[in-house]
Short mmCIF file of C-alpha atoms in Angstrom, two decimals:
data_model
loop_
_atom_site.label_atom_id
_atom_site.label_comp_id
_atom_site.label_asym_id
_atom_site.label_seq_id
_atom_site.Cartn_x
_atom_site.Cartn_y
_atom_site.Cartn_z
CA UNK A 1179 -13.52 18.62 -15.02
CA UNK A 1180 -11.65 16.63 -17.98
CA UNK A 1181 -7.91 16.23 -18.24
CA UNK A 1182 -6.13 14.18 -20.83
CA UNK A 1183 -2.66 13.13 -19.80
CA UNK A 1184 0.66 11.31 -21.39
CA UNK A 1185 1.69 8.91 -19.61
CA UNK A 1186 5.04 7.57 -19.90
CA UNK A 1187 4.89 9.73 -23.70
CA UNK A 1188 1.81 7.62 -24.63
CA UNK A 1189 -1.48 9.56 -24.45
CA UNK A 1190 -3.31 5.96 -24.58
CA UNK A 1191 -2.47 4.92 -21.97
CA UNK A 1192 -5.04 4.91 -18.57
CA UNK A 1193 -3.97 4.94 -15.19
CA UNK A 1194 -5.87 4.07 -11.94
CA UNK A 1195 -6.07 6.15 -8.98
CA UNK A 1196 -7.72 6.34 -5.42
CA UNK A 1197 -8.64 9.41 -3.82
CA UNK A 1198 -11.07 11.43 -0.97
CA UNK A 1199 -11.91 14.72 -0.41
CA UNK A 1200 -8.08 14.95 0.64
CA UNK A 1201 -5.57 13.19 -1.08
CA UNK A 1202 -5.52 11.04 -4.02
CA UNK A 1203 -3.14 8.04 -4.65
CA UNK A 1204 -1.37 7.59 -8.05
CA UNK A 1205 1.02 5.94 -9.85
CA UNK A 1206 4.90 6.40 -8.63
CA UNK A 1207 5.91 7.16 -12.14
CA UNK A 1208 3.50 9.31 -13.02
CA UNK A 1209 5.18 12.77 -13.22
CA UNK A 1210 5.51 15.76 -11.22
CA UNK A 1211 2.80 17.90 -13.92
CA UNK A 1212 0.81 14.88 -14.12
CA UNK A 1213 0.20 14.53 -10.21
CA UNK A 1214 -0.35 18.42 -10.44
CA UNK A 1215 -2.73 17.84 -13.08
CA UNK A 1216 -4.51 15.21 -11.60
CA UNK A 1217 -5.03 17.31 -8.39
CA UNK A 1218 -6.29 19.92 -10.06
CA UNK A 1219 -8.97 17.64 -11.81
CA UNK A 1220 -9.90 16.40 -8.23
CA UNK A 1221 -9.76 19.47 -6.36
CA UNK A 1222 -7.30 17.58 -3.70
#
């Protein structure tokens, strides 16, 4: 699955993340939706 984010209001912007079949680790700032987001992309 794809999922396009804005980070901090700037959809250019990349982040870096860790994660397992689990968890996954992101940024602190990244926002609530976003960290919903990304778990939905991961399925964690």
């Amino acid at each position: 699955m794809l999922g396009k984010l804005d980070i901090n209001g700037n959809p250019f912007i990349g982040v870096y993340c860790h994660a397992n079949e689990d968890f996954a680790l992101v940024p602190y700032e990244l926002s609530e939706s976003g960290q919903e987001k990304i778990a939905e992309c991961l399925d964690v």
